[in-house]
PDB file of C-alpha atoms in Angstrom:
ATOM      1  CA  UNK A  25       0.029  -6.731 -19.767  1.00  0.00           C
ATOM      2  CA  UNK A  26       0.659  -9.524 -16.993  1.00  0.00           C
ATOM      3  CA  UNK A  27      -1.974 -10.231 -14.535  1.00  0.00           C
ATOM      4  CA  UNK A  28      -0.763 -11.619 -10.736  1.00  0.00           C
ATOM      5  CA  UNK A  29      -2.607 -12.478  -8.029  1.00  0.00           C
ATOM      6  CA  UNK A  30      -1.227 -12.384  -4.400  1.00  0.00           C
ATOM      7  CA  UNK A  31      -3.021 -14.713  -1.917  1.00  0.00           C
ATOM      8  CA  UNK A  32      -2.568 -13.319   1.731  1.00  0.00           C
ATOM      9  CA  UNK A  33      -3.707 -14.318   5.007  1.00  0.00           C
ATOM     10  CA  UNK A  34      -4.144 -12.012   8.146  1.00  0.00           C
ATOM     11  CA  UNK A  35      -2.729 -14.232  11.208  1.00  0.00           C
ATOM     12  CA  UNK A  36      -2.581 -13.591  14.963  1.00  0.00           C
ATOM     13  CA  UNK A  37       1.098 -12.417  15.780  1.00  0.00           C
ATOM     14  CA  UNK A  38       2.931 -15.566  16.641  1.00  0.00           C
ATOM     15  CA  UNK A  39       4.514 -14.022  19.588  1.00  0.00           C
ATOM     16  CA  UNK A  40       1.309 -14.056  21.216  1.00  0.00           C
ATOM     17  CA  UNK A  41      -0.609 -17.168  19.614  1.00  0.00           C
ATOM     18  CA  UNK A  42      -2.718 -19.057  22.557  1.00  0.00           C
ATOM     19  CA  UNK A  43      -4.894 -22.072  22.326  1.00  0.00           C
ATOM     20  CA  UNK A  44      -8.484 -22.536  23.453  1.00  0.00           C
ATOM     21  CA  UNK A  45      -8.272 -26.110  25.562  1.00  0.00           C
ATOM     22  CA  UNK A  46     -11.755 -26.481  24.916  1.00  0.00           C
ATOM     23  CA  UNK A  47     -12.201 -26.289  21.099  1.00  0.00           C
ATOM     24  CA  UNK A  48      -8.694 -26.976  20.086  1.00  0.00           C
ATOM     25  CA  UNK A  49      -8.501 -23.523  17.919  1.00  0.00           C
ATOM     26  CA  UNK A  50      -6.701 -20.134  17.993  1.00  0.00           C
ATOM     27  CA  UNK A  51      -7.821 -17.812  20.591  1.00  0.00           C
ATOM     28  CA  UNK A  52      -8.179 -14.665  18.015  1.00  0.00           C
ATOM     29  CA  UNK A  53      -9.640 -11.921  20.502  1.00  0.00           C
ATOM     30  CA  UNK A  54      -7.517  -9.628  22.108  1.00  0.00           C
ATOM     31  CA  UNK A  55      -4.152 -10.987  19.842  1.00  0.00           C
ATOM     32  CA  UNK A  56      -2.705  -8.245  17.546  1.00  0.00           C
ATOM     33  CA  UNK A  57      -3.058  -9.394  13.557  1.00  0.00           C
ATOM     34  CA  UNK A  58      -0.265  -9.208  11.164  1.00  0.00           C
ATOM     35  CA  UNK A  59       0.156 -10.227   7.689  1.00  0.00           C
ATOM     36  CA  UNK A  60       1.261 -13.300   7.232  1.00  0.00           C
ATOM     37  CA  UNK A  61       4.841 -12.691   6.256  1.00  0.00           C
ATOM     38  CA  UNK A  62       5.519 -15.447   3.926  1.00  0.00           C
ATOM     39  CA  UNK A  63       2.809 -14.040   1.784  1.00  0.00           C
ATOM     40  CA  UNK A  64       4.612 -10.574   2.031  1.00  0.00           C
ATOM     41  CA  UNK A  65       7.567 -12.215   0.291  1.00  0.00           C
ATOM     42  CA  UNK A  66       5.205 -13.373  -2.452  1.00  0.00           C
ATOM     43  CA  UNK A  67       3.655  -9.752  -2.748  1.00  0.00           C
ATOM     44  CA  UNK A  68       6.823  -7.721  -2.627  1.00  0.00           C
ATOM     45  CA  UNK A  69       8.294 -10.351  -6.131  1.00  0.00           C
ATOM     46  CA  UNK A  70       4.956  -9.672  -7.564  1.00  0.00           C
ATOM     47  CA  UNK A  71       5.305  -5.700  -7.222  1.00  0.00           C
ATOM     48  CA  UNK A  72       9.128  -6.230  -8.631  1.00  0.00           C
ATOM     49  CA  UNK A  73       7.737  -8.031 -11.747  1.00  0.00           C
ATOM     50  CA  UNK A  74       5.086  -5.231 -12.018  1.00  0.00           C
ATOM     51  CA  UNK A  75       8.045  -2.570 -11.825  1.00  0.00           C
ATOM     52  CA  UNK A  76       9.977  -4.476 -14.806  1.00  0.00           C
ATOM     53  CA  UNK A  77       7.124  -5.468 -16.957  1.00  0.00           C
ATOM     54  CA  UNK A  78       3.998  -3.224 -15.807  1.00  0.00           C
ATOM     55  CA  UNK A  79       1.913  -5.912 -14.481  1.00  0.00           C
ATOM     56  CA  UNK A  80      -1.071  -5.488 -12.555  1.00  0.00           C
ATOM     57  CA  UNK A  81      -1.205  -6.956  -9.146  1.00  0.00           C
ATOM     58  CA  UNK A  82      -4.300  -8.080  -7.207  1.00  0.00           C
ATOM     59  CA  UNK A  83      -4.351  -9.096  -3.643  1.00  0.00           C
ATOM     60  CA  UNK A  84      -7.033 -11.358  -2.367  1.00  0.00           C
ATOM     61  CA  UNK A  85      -7.733 -12.765   1.275  1.00  0.00           C
ATOM     62  CA  UNK A  86     -10.263 -14.678   3.033  1.00  0.00           C
ATOM     63  CA  UNK A  87     -11.339 -14.097   6.336  1.00  0.00           C
ATOM     64  CA  UNK A  88     -13.470 -11.690   8.905  1.00  0.00           C
ATOM     65  CA  UNK A  89     -14.055  -8.096   8.085  1.00  0.00           C
ATOM     66  CA  UNK A  90     -11.066  -6.675  10.046  1.00  0.00           C
ATOM     67  CA  UNK A  91      -8.970  -8.654   7.387  1.00  0.00           C
ATOM     68  CA  UNK A  92      -9.694  -5.349   5.413  1.00  0.00           C
ATOM     69  CA  UNK A  93      -6.471  -3.783   7.655  1.00  0.00           C
ATOM     70  CA  UNK A  94      -4.063  -6.437   5.837  1.00  0.00           C
ATOM     71  CA  UNK A  95      -5.372  -5.500   2.296  1.00  0.00           C
ATOM     72  CA  UNK A  96      -4.914  -1.902   2.830  1.00  0.00           C
ATOM     73  CA  UNK A  97      -1.285  -2.548   3.860  1.00  0.00           C
ATOM     74  CA  UNK A  98      -0.783  -4.418   0.713  1.00  0.00           C
ATOM     75  CA  UNK A  99      -2.333  -1.663  -1.125  1.00  0.00           C
ATOM     76  CA  UNK A 100       0.085   0.987   0.392  1.00  0.00           C
ATOM     77  CA  UNK A 101       3.049  -1.249  -0.432  1.00  0.00           C
ATOM     78  CA  UNK A 102       1.976  -0.817  -4.034  1.00  0.00           C
ATOM     79  CA  UNK A 103      -0.699  -3.659  -4.903  1.00  0.00           C
ATOM     80  CA  UNK A 104      -3.486  -2.278  -7.449  1.00  0.00           C
ATOM     81  CA  UNK A 105      -6.618  -4.043  -6.255  1.00  0.00           C
ATOM     82  CA  UNK A 106      -7.630  -5.982  -3.313  1.00  0.00           C
ATOM     83  CA  UNK A 107     -10.259  -8.437  -2.489  1.00  0.00           C
ATOM     84  CA  UNK A 108     -11.817  -9.583   0.629  1.00  0.00           C
ATOM     85  CA  UNK A 109     -13.670 -12.932   0.859  1.00  0.00           C
ATOM     86  CA  UNK A 110     -15.680 -12.788   3.799  1.00  0.00           C
ATOM     87  CA  UNK A 111     -19.014 -14.556   5.191  1.00  0.00           C
ATOM     88  CA  UNK A 112     -20.034 -16.709   8.024  1.00  0.00           C
ATOM     89  CA  UNK A 113     -20.495 -19.531   5.603  1.00  0.00           C
ATOM     90  CA  UNK A 114     -16.666 -19.380   5.273  1.00  0.00           C
ATOM     91  CA  UNK A 115     -15.961 -19.305   8.690  1.00  0.00           C
ATOM     92  CA  UNK A 116     -14.141 -22.729  10.033  1.00  0.00           C
ATOM     93  CA  UNK A 117     -12.628 -23.758   7.062  1.00  0.00           C
ATOM     94  CA  UNK A 118      -9.719 -26.131   6.792  1.00  0.00           C
ATOM     95  CA  UNK A 119      -7.117 -25.846   4.013  1.00  0.00           C
ATOM     96  CA  UNK A 120      -9.036 -27.992   1.866  1.00  0.00           C
ATOM     97  CA  UNK A 121     -11.984 -25.579   1.908  1.00  0.00           C
ATOM     98  CA  UNK A 122      -9.912 -22.691   1.673  1.00  0.00           C
ATOM     99  CA  UNK A 123      -8.032 -23.581  -1.185  1.00  0.00           C
ATOM    100  CA  UNK A 124     -11.674 -24.257  -3.011  1.00  0.00           C
ATOM    101  CA  UNK A 125     -12.998 -20.745  -2.335  1.00  0.00           C
ATOM    102  CA  UNK A 126      -9.716 -18.919  -3.164  1.00  0.00           C
ATOM    103  CA  UNK A 127      -9.508 -20.750  -6.178  1.00  0.00           C
ATOM    104  CA  UNK A 128     -13.499 -19.636  -6.980  1.00  0.00           C
ATOM    105  CA  UNK A 129     -11.884 -16.407  -6.152  1.00  0.00           C
ATOM    106  CA  UNK A 130      -8.970 -16.265  -8.753  1.00  0.00           C
ATOM    107  CA  UNK A 131     -11.657 -17.241 -11.381  1.00  0.00           C
ATOM    108  CA  UNK A 132     -14.034 -14.613 -10.415  1.00  0.00           C
ATOM    109  CA  UNK A 133     -10.632 -12.309 -10.421  1.00  0.00           C
ATOM    110  CA  UNK A 134     -10.380 -12.954 -14.009  1.00  0.00           C
ATOM    111  CA  UNK A 135     -13.773 -12.215 -14.996  1.00  0.00           C
ATOM    112  CA  UNK A 136     -13.431  -8.914 -13.422  1.00  0.00           C
ATOM    113  CA  UNK A 137      -9.788  -7.803 -14.338  1.00  0.00           C
ATOM    114  CA  UNK A 138      -8.450 -10.141 -16.794  1.00  0.00           C
ATOM    115  CA  UNK A 139      -6.937 -13.485 -17.147  1.00  0.00           C
ATOM    116  CA  UNK A 140      -4.341 -14.311 -14.497  1.00  0.00           C
ATOM    117  CA  UNK A 141      -0.811 -15.330 -15.498  1.00  0.00           C
ATOM    118  CA  UNK A 142       1.185 -15.773 -12.019  1.00  0.00           C
ATOM    119  CA  UNK A 143      -0.350 -16.737  -8.356  1.00  0.00           C
ATOM    120  CA  UNK A 144       1.917 -15.953  -5.591  1.00  0.00           C
ATOM    121  CA  UNK A 145       1.213 -17.813  -2.122  1.00  0.00           C
ATOM    122  CA  UNK A 146       3.347 -17.862   1.042  1.00  0.00           C
ATOM    123  CA  UNK A 147       5.069 -21.086   1.627  1.00  0.00           C
ATOM    124  CA  UNK A 148       2.978 -21.621   4.538  1.00  0.00           C
ATOM    125  CA  UNK A 149       1.080 -19.283   7.265  1.00  0.00           C
ATOM    126  CA  UNK A 150       2.379 -18.659  10.573  1.00  0.00           C
ATOM    127  CA  UNK A 151      -0.920 -20.336  12.402  1.00  0.00           C
ATOM    128  CA  UNK A 152      -1.713 -23.249  10.017  1.00  0.00           C
ATOM    129  CA  UNK A 153       1.834 -23.868   9.408  1.00  0.00           C
ATOM    130  CA  UNK A 154       0.704 -26.774   6.872  1.00  0.00           C
ATOM    131  CA  UNK A 155       1.833 -25.114   3.458  1.00  0.00           C
ATOM    132  CA  UNK A 156      -1.011 -26.838   1.754  1.00  0.00           C
ATOM    133  CA  UNK A 157      -3.161 -24.049   0.694  1.00  0.00           C
ATOM    134  CA  UNK A 158      -1.010 -23.158  -2.196  1.00  0.00           C
ATOM    135  CA  UNK A 159      -0.628 -26.437  -4.321  1.00  0.00           C
ATOM    136  CA  UNK A 160      -4.501 -27.019  -3.355  1.00  0.00           C
ATOM    137  CA  UNK A 161      -5.215 -24.030  -5.402  1.00  0.00           C
ATOM    138  CA  UNK A 162      -2.563 -24.853  -8.329  1.00  0.00           C
ATOM    139  CA  UNK A 163      -4.267 -28.254  -8.230  1.00  0.00           C
ATOM    140  CA  UNK A 164      -8.006 -26.858  -8.443  1.00  0.00           C
ATOM    141  CA  UNK A 165      -7.018 -24.458 -11.291  1.00  0.00           C
ATOM    142  CA  UNK A 166      -4.860 -26.749 -13.332  1.00  0.00           C
ATOM    143  CA  UNK A 167      -1.719 -24.520 -12.786  1.00  0.00           C
ATOM    144  CA  UNK A 168       1.816 -25.345 -12.995  1.00  0.00           C
ATOM    145  CA  UNK A 169       3.046 -25.232  -9.720  1.00  0.00           C
ATOM    146  CA  UNK A 170       6.705 -23.799  -8.246  1.00  0.00           C
ATOM    147  CA  UNK A 171       7.074 -24.425  -4.348  1.00  0.00           C
ATOM    148  CA  UNK A 172      10.021 -23.168  -2.304  1.00  0.00           C
ATOM    149  CA  UNK A 173      10.611 -20.727  -4.422  1.00  0.00           C
ATOM    150  CA  UNK A 174      14.053 -18.507  -3.069  1.00  0.00           C
ATOM    151  CA  UNK A 175      14.738 -16.701  -6.416  1.00  0.00           C
ATOM    152  CA  UNK A 176      12.720 -15.703  -9.243  1.00  0.00           C
ATOM    153  CA  UNK A 177      15.510 -15.844 -11.915  1.00  0.00           C
ATOM    154  CA  UNK A 178      13.135 -14.530 -15.009  1.00  0.00           C
ATOM    155  CA  UNK A 179       9.805 -13.577 -16.259  1.00  0.00           C
ATOM    156  CA  UNK A 180       9.726 -13.772 -19.822  1.00  0.00           C
ATOM    157  CA  UNK A 181       6.319 -11.574 -20.608  1.00  0.00           C
ATOM    158  CA  UNK A 182       6.394 -12.455 -24.219  1.00  0.00           C
ATOM    159  CA  UNK A 183       7.161 -15.942 -24.471  1.00  0.00           C
ATOM    160  CA  UNK A 184       5.039 -16.481 -21.109  1.00  0.00           C
ATOM    161  CA  UNK A 185       7.847 -18.328 -19.313  1.00  0.00           C
ATOM    162  CA  UNK A 186       9.079 -18.194 -15.700  1.00  0.00           C
ATOM    163  CA  UNK A 187      12.516 -19.369 -14.332  1.00  0.00           C
ATOM    164  CA  UNK A 188      12.966 -19.732 -10.614  1.00  0.00           C
ATOM    165  CA  UNK A 189      15.359 -21.254  -8.124  1.00  0.00           C
ATOM    166  CA  UNK A 190      13.657 -23.836  -5.777  1.00  0.00           C
ATOM    167  CA  UNK A 191      15.105 -24.332  -2.470  1.00  0.00           C
ATOM    168  CA  UNK A 192      15.804 -28.245  -1.582  1.00  0.00           C
ATOM    169  CA  UNK A 193      17.170 -30.028   1.028  1.00  0.00           C
ATOM    170  CA  UNK A 194      20.317 -30.615  -1.053  1.00  0.00           C
ATOM    171  CA  UNK A 195      20.747 -27.281  -3.059  1.00  0.00           C
ATOM    172  CA  UNK A 196      18.980 -25.200  -5.455  1.00  0.00           C
ATOM    173  CA  UNK A 197      16.831 -26.539  -8.350  1.00  0.00           C
ATOM    174  CA  UNK A 198      16.613 -24.009 -11.454  1.00  0.00           C
ATOM    175  CA  UNK A 199      13.561 -24.715 -13.288  1.00  0.00           C
ATOM    176  CA  UNK A 200      11.265 -23.013 -15.830  1.00  0.00           C
ATOM    177  CA  UNK A 201       7.822 -23.375 -16.830  1.00  0.00           C
ATOM    178  CA  UNK A 202       4.958 -21.833 -18.600  1.00  0.00           C
ATOM    179  CA  UNK A 203       2.413 -19.483 -17.623  1.00  0.00           C
ATOM    180  CA  UNK A 204      -0.076 -19.495 -15.946  1.00  0.00           C
ATOM    181  CA  UNK A 205       1.624 -20.794 -12.506  1.00  0.00           C
ATOM    182  CA  UNK A 206       1.622 -20.830  -9.151  1.00  0.00           C
ATOM    183  CA  UNK A 207       4.454 -19.866  -6.921  1.00  0.00           C
ATOM    184  CA  UNK A 208       4.931 -20.498  -3.074  1.00  0.00           C
ATOM    185  CA  UNK A 209       7.332 -18.229  -1.597  1.00  0.00           C
ATOM    186  CA  UNK A 210      10.436 -18.313   0.687  1.00  0.00           C
ATOM    187  CA  UNK A 211      11.644 -15.450   3.198  1.00  0.00           C
ATOM    188  CA  UNK A 212      14.842 -16.089   1.037  1.00  0.00           C
ATOM    189  CA  UNK A 213      13.132 -14.553  -1.898  1.00  0.00           C
ATOM    190  CA  UNK A 214      13.492 -10.873  -1.385  1.00  0.00           C
ATOM    191  CA  UNK A 215      13.427  -8.196   0.934  1.00  0.00           C
ATOM    192  CA  UNK A 216      10.205  -6.758   1.625  1.00  0.00           C
ATOM    193  CA  UNK A 217      10.101  -3.026   0.947  1.00  0.00           C
ATOM    194  CA  UNK A 218       8.503  -0.346   3.342  1.00  0.00           C
ATOM    195  CA  UNK A 219       5.669   1.478   2.077  1.00  0.00           C
ATOM    196  CA  UNK A 220       6.187   5.400   0.910  1.00  0.00           C
ATOM    197  CA  UNK A 221       4.145   7.728   2.429  1.00  0.00           C
ATOM    198  CA  UNK A 222       1.764   8.482  -0.679  1.00  0.00           C
ATOM    199  CA  UNK A 223       1.388   4.664  -0.581  1.00  0.00           C
ATOM    200  CA  UNK A 224       0.323   4.738   2.750  1.00  0.00           C
ATOM    201  CA  UNK A 225      -2.088   7.648   2.439  1.00  0.00           C
ATOM    202  CA  UNK A 226      -3.576   5.399  -0.799  1.00  0.00           C
ATOM    203  CA  UNK A 227      -4.061   2.080   1.247  1.00  0.00           C
ATOM    204  CA  UNK A 228      -5.475   4.273   4.131  1.00  0.00           C
ATOM    205  CA  UNK A 229      -8.217   5.669   1.893  1.00  0.00           C
ATOM    206  CA  UNK A 230      -8.835   2.401  -0.022  1.00  0.00           C
ATOM    207  CA  UNK A 231     -11.930   0.143   0.066  1.00  0.00           C
ATOM    208  CA  UNK A 232     -11.362  -3.059  -0.593  1.00  0.00           C
ATOM    209  CA  UNK A 233     -13.718  -5.199  -3.065  1.00  0.00           C
ATOM    210  CA  UNK A 234     -15.975  -7.554  -0.790  1.00  0.00           C
ATOM    211  CA  UNK A 235     -17.442 -10.942  -1.797  1.00  0.00           C
ATOM    212  CA  UNK A 236     -19.771 -12.744   0.080  1.00  0.00           C
ATOM    213  CA  UNK A 237     -21.175 -16.361  -0.877  1.00  0.00           C
ATOM    214  CA  UNK A 238     -23.664 -14.418  -2.667  1.00  0.00           C
ATOM    215  CA  UNK A 239     -21.193 -13.478  -5.131  1.00  0.00           C
ATOM    216  CA  UNK A 240     -20.373 -16.926  -5.919  1.00  0.00           C
ATOM    217  CA  UNK A 241     -23.694 -18.450  -7.746  1.00  0.00           C
ATOM    218  CA  UNK A 242     -21.674 -21.883  -8.589  1.00  0.00           C
ATOM    219  CA  UNK A 243     -20.266 -22.403  -5.099  1.00  0.00           C
ATOM    220  CA  UNK A 244     -20.873 -25.924  -3.594  1.00  0.00           C
ATOM    221  CA  UNK A 245     -21.984 -24.952   0.039  1.00  0.00           C
ATOM    222  CA  UNK A 246     -20.841 -28.661   0.821  1.00  0.00           C
ATOM    223  CA  UNK A 247     -17.600 -27.878   0.221  1.00  0.00           C
ATOM    224  CA  UNK A 248     -16.859 -24.367   2.240  1.00  0.00           C
ATOM    225  CA  UNK A 249     -16.569 -23.834   6.254  1.00  0.00           C
ATOM    226  CA  UNK A 250     -16.865 -26.523   8.452  1.00  0.00           C
ATOM    227  CA  UNK A 251     -19.051 -28.787   6.329  1.00  0.00           C
ATOM    228  CA  UNK A 252     -16.432 -28.765   3.475  1.00  0.00           C
ATOM    229  CA  UNK A 253     -13.630 -29.228   6.222  1.00  0.00           C
ATOM    230  CA  UNK A 254     -12.966 -33.090   6.795  1.00  0.00           C
ATOM    231  CA  UNK A 255      -9.884 -32.243   8.910  1.00  0.00           C
ATOM    232  CA  UNK A 256     -10.035 -31.384  12.694  1.00  0.00           C
ATOM    233  CA  UNK A 257      -7.610 -30.503  15.317  1.00  0.00           C
ATOM    234  CA  UNK A 258      -8.045 -33.236  17.805  1.00  0.00           C
ATOM    235  CA  UNK A 259      -5.915 -32.469  20.585  1.00  0.00           C
ATOM    236  CA  UNK A 260      -3.523 -29.682  21.283  1.00  0.00           C
ATOM    237  CA  UNK A 261      -1.070 -29.301  24.459  1.00  0.00           C
ATOM    238  CA  UNK A 262       2.268 -27.310  25.492  1.00  0.00           C
ATOM    239  CA  UNK A 263       5.652 -29.065  25.484  1.00  0.00           C
ATOM    240  CA  UNK A 264       6.653 -29.260  28.922  1.00  0.00           C
ATOM    241  CA  UNK A 265       9.509 -27.434  30.039  1.00  0.00           C
ATOM    242  CA  UNK A 266      12.293 -29.712  30.979  1.00  0.00           C
ATOM    243  CA  UNK A 267      15.548 -28.694  32.978  1.00  0.00           C
ATOM    244  CA  UNK A 268      18.795 -29.470  31.125  1.00  0.00           C
ATOM    245  CA  UNK A 269      22.298 -29.799  33.383  1.00  0.00           C
ATOM    246  CA  UNK A 270      24.915 -27.833  31.847  1.00  0.00           C
ATOM    247  CA  UNK A 271      28.331 -26.848  32.551  1.00  0.00           C
ATOM    248  CA  UNK A 272      30.231 -23.893  31.485  1.00  0.00           C
ATOM    249  CA  UNK A 273      33.661 -24.506  29.610  1.00  0.00           C
ATOM    250  CA  UNK A 274      36.501 -22.226  30.576  1.00  0.00           C
ATOM    251  CA  UNK A 275      39.779 -21.612  29.152  1.00  0.00           C
ATOM    252  CA  UNK A 276      42.394 -19.379  28.070  1.00  0.00           C
ATOM    253  CA  UNK A 277      42.402 -20.114  24.779  1.00  0.00           C
ATOM    254  CA  UNK A 278      40.116 -22.124  22.260  1.00  0.00           C
ATOM    255  CA  UNK A 279      42.491 -25.003  22.376  1.00  0.00           C
ATOM    256  CA  UNK A 280      42.128 -25.099  26.321  1.00  0.00           C
ATOM    257  CA  UNK A 281      38.574 -25.246  25.999  1.00  0.00           C
ATOM    258  CA  UNK A 282      38.753 -27.800  23.495  1.00  0.00           C
ATOM    259  CA  UNK A 283      40.891 -30.225  25.796  1.00  0.00           C
ATOM    260  CA  UNK A 284      38.396 -29.301  28.621  1.00  0.00           C
ATOM    261  CA  UNK A 285      35.674 -30.311  26.478  1.00  0.00           C
ATOM    262  CA  UNK A 286      37.191 -33.555  25.032  1.00  0.00           C
ATOM    263  CA  UNK A 287      38.343 -34.458  28.741  1.00  0.00           C
ATOM    264  CA  UNK A 288      34.783 -33.852  29.986  1.00  0.00           C
ATOM    265  CA  UNK A 289      33.125 -36.084  27.058  1.00  0.00           C
ATOM    266  CA  UNK A 290      35.778 -38.871  26.932  1.00  0.00           C
ATOM    267  CA  UNK A 291      34.615 -40.417  30.325  1.00  0.00           C
ATOM    268  CA  UNK A 292      34.306 -44.123  31.395  1.00  0.00           C
ATOM    269  CA  UNK A 293      30.978 -44.094  30.691  1.00  0.00           C
ATOM    270  CA  UNK A 294      31.410 -42.918  26.995  1.00  0.00           C
ATOM    271  CA  UNK A 295      32.023 -46.312  25.228  1.00  0.00           C
ATOM    272  CA  UNK A 296      29.179 -48.060  26.915  1.00  0.00           C
ATOM    273  CA  UNK A 297      26.738 -44.912  26.053  1.00  0.00           C
ATOM    274  CA  UNK A 298      27.825 -45.180  22.468  1.00  0.00           C
ATOM    275  CA  UNK A 299      27.268 -49.247  22.267  1.00  0.00           C
ATOM    276  CA  UNK A 300      30.907 -50.115  22.365  1.00  0.00           C
ATOM    277  CA  UNK A 301      31.804 -53.311  23.948  1.00  0.00           C
ATOM    278  CA  UNK A 302      35.184 -54.892  25.314  1.00  0.00           C
ATOM    279  CA  UNK A 303      36.821 -57.025  22.681  1.00  0.00           C
ATOM    280  CA  UNK A 304      36.182 -54.732  19.508  1.00  0.00           C
ATOM    281  CA  UNK A 305      37.709 -52.199  17.452  1.00  0.00           C
ATOM    282  CA  UNK A 306      39.571 -49.675  19.229  1.00  0.00           C
ATOM    283  CA  UNK A 307      38.484 -45.918  19.116  1.00  0.00           C
ATOM    284  CA  UNK A 308      41.250 -43.703  19.337  1.00  0.00           C
TER     285      UNK A 308
END
């Protein structure tokens, strides 16, 4: 039976994100939290593989105690187990420290529930927006990694292969590799399901497994939290709102509107603004 781990993060609702000007960190107090939606697409794909192959799905997150709420949501959607890694020693972690702790967590998940075949992460989080944690986990665990996945084409449990479509700037790349593998999910990967009533009841009653620094005897304390985070946010600022002159284009039909747009753009100053000089080639 395949074992799939899904890494999720509870993030502030992006519509209400604010920055503390003194510390350059996110203000989380009073801001509603949600499950990072890229992670939900990773979970949805894991659940689809579970339905096809009978795989086991374990969800993990590193965060403060209230992150338990997000894990309950994942259980309600269909995950089998959930692990909350929480400790003040993990606070202030950047992507380097976070990927280290999550890699250690996945190793411990293997000890508890069996070998991990596939790890799903969202391509990035709404708050950090770096896209570094998934690849960081893959490097630490020596996993094959398939990033920016927009389609999981095939999962062959017997041959232990995964075939996906990766979204690139100029098209879709089809790649096949062997397990164990880490996949970072795009929103195009699938449509996230809604929890059923029995699922919501199970999620509400579920108590996630909680691990602290004490549960990781080989954890290097110099590589977690602020001590293990070499990157900092040096400065933040809000872009200035600039007024823009605009003009409505009216016309009886599309051709009349196009003619008006052409007349407005093609004025005496246009050649100079485009860098054209007198005596050069003609432009018609």
